[in-house]
PDB file of C-alpha atoms in Angstrom:
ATOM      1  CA  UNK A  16     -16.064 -12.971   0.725  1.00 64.00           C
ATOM      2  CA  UNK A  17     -17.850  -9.927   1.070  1.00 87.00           C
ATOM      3  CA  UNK A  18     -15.482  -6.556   0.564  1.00 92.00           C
ATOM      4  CA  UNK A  19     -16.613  -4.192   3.265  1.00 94.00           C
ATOM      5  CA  UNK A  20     -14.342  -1.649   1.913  1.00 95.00           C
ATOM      6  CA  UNK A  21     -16.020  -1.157  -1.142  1.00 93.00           C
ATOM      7  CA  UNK A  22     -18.024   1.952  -0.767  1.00 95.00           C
ATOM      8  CA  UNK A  23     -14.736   3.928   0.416  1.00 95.00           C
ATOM      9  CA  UNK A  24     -11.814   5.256  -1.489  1.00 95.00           C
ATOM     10  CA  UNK A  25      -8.111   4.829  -0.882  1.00 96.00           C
ATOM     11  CA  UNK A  26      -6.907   7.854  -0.711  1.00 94.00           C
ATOM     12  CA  UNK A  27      -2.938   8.727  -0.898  1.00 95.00           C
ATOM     13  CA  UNK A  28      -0.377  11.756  -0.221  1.00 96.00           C
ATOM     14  CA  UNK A  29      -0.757  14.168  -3.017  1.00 95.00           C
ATOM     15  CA  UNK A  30       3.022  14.940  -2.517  1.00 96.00           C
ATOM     16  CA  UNK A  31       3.556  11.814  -3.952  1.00 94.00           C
ATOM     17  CA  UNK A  32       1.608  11.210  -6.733  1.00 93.00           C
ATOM     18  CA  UNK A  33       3.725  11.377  -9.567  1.00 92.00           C
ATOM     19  CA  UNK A  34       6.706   9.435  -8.243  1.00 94.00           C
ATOM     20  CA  UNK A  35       4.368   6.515  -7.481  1.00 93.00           C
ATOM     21  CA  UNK A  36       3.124   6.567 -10.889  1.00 91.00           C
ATOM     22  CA  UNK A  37       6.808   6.389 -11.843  1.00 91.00           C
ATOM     23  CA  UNK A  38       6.386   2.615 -10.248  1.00 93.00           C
ATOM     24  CA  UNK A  39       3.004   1.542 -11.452  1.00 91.00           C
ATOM     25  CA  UNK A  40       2.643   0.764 -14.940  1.00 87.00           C
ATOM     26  CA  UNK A  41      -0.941   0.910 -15.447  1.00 80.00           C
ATOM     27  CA  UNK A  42      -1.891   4.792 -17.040  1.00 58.00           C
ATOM     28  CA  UNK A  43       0.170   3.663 -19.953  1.00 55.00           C
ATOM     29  CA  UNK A  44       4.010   4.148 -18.626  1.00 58.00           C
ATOM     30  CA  UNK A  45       5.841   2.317 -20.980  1.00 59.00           C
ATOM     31  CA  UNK A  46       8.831   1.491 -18.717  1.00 68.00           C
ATOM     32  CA  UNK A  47       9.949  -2.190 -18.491  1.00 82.00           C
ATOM     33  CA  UNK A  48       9.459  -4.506 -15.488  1.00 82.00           C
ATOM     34  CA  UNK A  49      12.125  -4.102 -14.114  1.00 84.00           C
ATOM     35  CA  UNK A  50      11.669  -0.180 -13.587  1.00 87.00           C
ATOM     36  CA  UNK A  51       7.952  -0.580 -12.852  1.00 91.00           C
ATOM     37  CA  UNK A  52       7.243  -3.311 -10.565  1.00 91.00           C
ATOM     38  CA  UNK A  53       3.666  -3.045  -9.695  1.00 92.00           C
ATOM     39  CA  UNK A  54       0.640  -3.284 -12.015  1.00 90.00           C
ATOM     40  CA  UNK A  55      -1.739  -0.633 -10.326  1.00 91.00           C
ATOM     41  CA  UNK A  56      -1.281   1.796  -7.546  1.00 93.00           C
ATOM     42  CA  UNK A  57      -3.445  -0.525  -5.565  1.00 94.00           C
ATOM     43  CA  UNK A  58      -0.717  -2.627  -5.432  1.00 94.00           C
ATOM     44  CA  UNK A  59       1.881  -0.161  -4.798  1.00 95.00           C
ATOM     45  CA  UNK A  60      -0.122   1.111  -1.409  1.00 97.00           C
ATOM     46  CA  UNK A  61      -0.855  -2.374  -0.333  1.00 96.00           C
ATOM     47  CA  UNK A  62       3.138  -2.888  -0.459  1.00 96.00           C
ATOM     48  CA  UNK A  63       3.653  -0.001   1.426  1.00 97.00           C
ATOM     49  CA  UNK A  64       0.872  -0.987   4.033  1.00 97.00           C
ATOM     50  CA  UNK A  65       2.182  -4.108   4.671  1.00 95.00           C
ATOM     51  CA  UNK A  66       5.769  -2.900   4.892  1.00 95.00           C
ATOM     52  CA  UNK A  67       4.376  -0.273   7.194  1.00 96.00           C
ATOM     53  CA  UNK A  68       3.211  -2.735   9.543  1.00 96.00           C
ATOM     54  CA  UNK A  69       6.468  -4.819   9.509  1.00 94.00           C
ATOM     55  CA  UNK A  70       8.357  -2.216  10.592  1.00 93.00           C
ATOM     56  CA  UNK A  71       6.135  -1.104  13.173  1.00 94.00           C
ATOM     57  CA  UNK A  72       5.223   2.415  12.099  1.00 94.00           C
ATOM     58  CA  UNK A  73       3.027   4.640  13.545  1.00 93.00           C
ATOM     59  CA  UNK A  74      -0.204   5.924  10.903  1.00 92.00           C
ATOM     60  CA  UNK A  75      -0.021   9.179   9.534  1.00 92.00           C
ATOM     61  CA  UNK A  76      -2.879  11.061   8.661  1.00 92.00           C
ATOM     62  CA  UNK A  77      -2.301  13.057   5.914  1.00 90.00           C
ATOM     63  CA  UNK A  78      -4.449  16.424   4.985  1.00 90.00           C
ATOM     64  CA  UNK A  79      -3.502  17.195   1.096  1.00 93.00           C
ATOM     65  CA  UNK A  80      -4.506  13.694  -0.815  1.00 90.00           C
ATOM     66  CA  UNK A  81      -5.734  12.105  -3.750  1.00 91.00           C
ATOM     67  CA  UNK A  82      -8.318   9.342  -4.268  1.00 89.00           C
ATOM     68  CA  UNK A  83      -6.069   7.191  -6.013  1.00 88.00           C
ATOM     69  CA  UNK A  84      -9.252   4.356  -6.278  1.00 90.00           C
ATOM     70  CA  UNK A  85     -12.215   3.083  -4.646  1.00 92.00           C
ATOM     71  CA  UNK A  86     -11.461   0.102  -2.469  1.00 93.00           C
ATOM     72  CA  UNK A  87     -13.805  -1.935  -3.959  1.00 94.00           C
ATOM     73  CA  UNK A  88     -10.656  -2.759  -6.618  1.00 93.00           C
ATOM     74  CA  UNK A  89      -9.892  -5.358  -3.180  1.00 92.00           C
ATOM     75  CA  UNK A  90     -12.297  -7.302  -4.163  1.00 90.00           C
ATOM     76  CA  UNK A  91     -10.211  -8.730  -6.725  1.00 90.00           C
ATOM     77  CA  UNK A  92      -8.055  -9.679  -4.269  1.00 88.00           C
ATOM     78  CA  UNK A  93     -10.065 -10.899  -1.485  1.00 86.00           C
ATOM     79  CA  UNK A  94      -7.361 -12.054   0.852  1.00 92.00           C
ATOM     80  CA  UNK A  95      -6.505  -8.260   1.104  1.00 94.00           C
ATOM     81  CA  UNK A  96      -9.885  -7.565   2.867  1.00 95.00           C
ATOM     82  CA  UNK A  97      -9.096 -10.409   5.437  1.00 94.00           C
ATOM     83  CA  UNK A  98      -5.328  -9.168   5.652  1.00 96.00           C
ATOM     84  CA  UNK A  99      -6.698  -5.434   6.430  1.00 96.00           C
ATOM     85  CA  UNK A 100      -8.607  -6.637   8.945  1.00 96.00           C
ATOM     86  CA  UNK A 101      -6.426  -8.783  10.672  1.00 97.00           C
ATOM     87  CA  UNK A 102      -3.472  -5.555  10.397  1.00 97.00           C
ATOM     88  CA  UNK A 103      -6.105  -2.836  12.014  1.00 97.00           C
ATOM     89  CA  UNK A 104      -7.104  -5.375  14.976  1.00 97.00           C
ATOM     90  CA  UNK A 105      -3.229  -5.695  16.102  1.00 96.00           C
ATOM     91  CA  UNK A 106      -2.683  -2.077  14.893  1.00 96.00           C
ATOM     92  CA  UNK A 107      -5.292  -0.918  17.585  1.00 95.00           C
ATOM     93  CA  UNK A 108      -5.404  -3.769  19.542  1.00 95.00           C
ATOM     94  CA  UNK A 109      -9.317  -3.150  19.954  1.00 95.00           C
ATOM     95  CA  UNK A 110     -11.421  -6.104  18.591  1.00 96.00           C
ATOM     96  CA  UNK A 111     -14.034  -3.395  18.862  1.00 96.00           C
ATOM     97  CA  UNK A 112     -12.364  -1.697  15.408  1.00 96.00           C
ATOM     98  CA  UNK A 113     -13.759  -5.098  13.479  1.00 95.00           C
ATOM     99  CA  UNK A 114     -17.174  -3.643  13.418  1.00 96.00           C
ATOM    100  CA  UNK A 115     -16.111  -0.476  12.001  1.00 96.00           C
ATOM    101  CA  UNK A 116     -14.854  -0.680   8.324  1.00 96.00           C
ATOM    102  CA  UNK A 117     -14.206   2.494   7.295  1.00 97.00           C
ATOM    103  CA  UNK A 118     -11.583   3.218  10.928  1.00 97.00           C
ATOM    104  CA  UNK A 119     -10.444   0.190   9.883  1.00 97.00           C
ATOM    105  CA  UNK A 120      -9.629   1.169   6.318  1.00 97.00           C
ATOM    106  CA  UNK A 121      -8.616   4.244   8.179  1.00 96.00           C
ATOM    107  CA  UNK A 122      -5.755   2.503   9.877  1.00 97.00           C
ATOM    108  CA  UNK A 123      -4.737   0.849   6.625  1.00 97.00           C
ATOM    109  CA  UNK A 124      -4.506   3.779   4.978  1.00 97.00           C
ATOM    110  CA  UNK A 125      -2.668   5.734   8.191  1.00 97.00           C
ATOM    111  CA  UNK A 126       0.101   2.751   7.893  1.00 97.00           C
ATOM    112  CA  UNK A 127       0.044   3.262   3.904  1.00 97.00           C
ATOM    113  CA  UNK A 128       0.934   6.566   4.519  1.00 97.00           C
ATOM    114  CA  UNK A 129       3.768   5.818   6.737  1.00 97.00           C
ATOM    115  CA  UNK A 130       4.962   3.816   4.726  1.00 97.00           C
ATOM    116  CA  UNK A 131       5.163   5.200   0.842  1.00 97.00           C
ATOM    117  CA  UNK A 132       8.107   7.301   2.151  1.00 97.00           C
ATOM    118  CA  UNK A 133       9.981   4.107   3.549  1.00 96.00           C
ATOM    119  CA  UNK A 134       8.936   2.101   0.245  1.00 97.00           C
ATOM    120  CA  UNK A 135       9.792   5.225  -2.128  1.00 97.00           C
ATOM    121  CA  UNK A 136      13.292   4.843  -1.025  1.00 95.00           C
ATOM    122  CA  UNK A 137      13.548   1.386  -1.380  1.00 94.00           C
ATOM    123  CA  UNK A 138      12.536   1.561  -4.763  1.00 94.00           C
ATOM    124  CA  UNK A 139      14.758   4.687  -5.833  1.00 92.00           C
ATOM    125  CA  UNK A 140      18.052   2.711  -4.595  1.00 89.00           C
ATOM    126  CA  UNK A 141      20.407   3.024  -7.282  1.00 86.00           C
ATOM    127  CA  UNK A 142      22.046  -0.332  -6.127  1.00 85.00           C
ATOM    128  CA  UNK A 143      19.915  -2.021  -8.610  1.00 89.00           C
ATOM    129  CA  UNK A 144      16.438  -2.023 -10.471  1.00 89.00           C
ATOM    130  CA  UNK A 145      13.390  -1.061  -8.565  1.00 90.00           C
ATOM    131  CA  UNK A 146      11.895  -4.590  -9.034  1.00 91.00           C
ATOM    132  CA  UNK A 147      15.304  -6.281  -7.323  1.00 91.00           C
ATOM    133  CA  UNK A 148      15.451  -3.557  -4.901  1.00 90.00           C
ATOM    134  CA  UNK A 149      11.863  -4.751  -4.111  1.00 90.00           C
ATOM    135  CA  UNK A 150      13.221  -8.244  -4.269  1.00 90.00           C
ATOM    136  CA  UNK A 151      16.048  -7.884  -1.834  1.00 89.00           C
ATOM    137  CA  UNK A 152      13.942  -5.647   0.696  1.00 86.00           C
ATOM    138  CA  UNK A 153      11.464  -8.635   0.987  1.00 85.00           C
ATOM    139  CA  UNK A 154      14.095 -11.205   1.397  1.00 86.00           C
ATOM    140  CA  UNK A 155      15.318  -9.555   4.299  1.00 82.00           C
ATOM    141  CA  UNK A 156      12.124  -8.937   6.037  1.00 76.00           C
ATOM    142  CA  UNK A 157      12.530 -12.764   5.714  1.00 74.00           C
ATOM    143  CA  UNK A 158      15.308 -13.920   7.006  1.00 65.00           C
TER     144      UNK A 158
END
């Protein structure tokens, strides 16, 4: 499957950066698993897109961001493209929005946005480890 988000970057709140890069532990963060549950940033915003979407949350467009990578890193995981797809048609409800990838990726990234916050504070629960707080967040979108 062809990535039609490729030529476009994922961009994400400046604000923040560094406590996502607390969580990622690509960039050489030595923390353990447990502490750092996702391999790239990619995969942090993706997590915080989809929980976005669960939860029913409108996009936010931010103004002050970062490029944090070019979405062509999706193309390693090509069920993403389909996923994006499928979350900006019943984000807009306009079937019209599937010949337009970059508002699509647009939507994805309004909905990452709206969620990092929600995700951030999942993750920073002192209840347990980031990865079970992860863990136990996922179970109960679930059940």
């Amino acid at each position: 499957m062809d990535n039609i988000f490729a030529q476009y970057q994922i961009e994400m709140p400046k604000v923040y950066q560094e406590k996502i890069k607390t969580y990622v532990s690509t960039g050489g963060n030595a923390e353990s698993r447990e502490n750092t549950p996702f391999d790239r940033q990619v995969d942090f915003w993706y997590m915080a897109l989809c929980l976005a979407f669960k939860e029913g949350l409108t996009p936010t467009k931010e103004k002050d961001t970062y490029n944090a990578i070019t979405a062509e890193i999706l193309s390693r995981n090509s069920y993403r493209v389909t996923q994006m797809q499928m979350i900006a048609l019943a984000a807009t409800n306009d079937p019209s929005v599937l010949l337009e990838p970059k508002k699509m990726l647009d939507v994805c990234i309004g909905l990452a946005n709206a969620g990092i916050p929600m995700l951030l504070n999942i993750l920073a629960d002192t209840e347990a480890t980031p990865l079970w707080n992860i863990y136990y967040e996922l179970e109960n979108l679930t059940s």
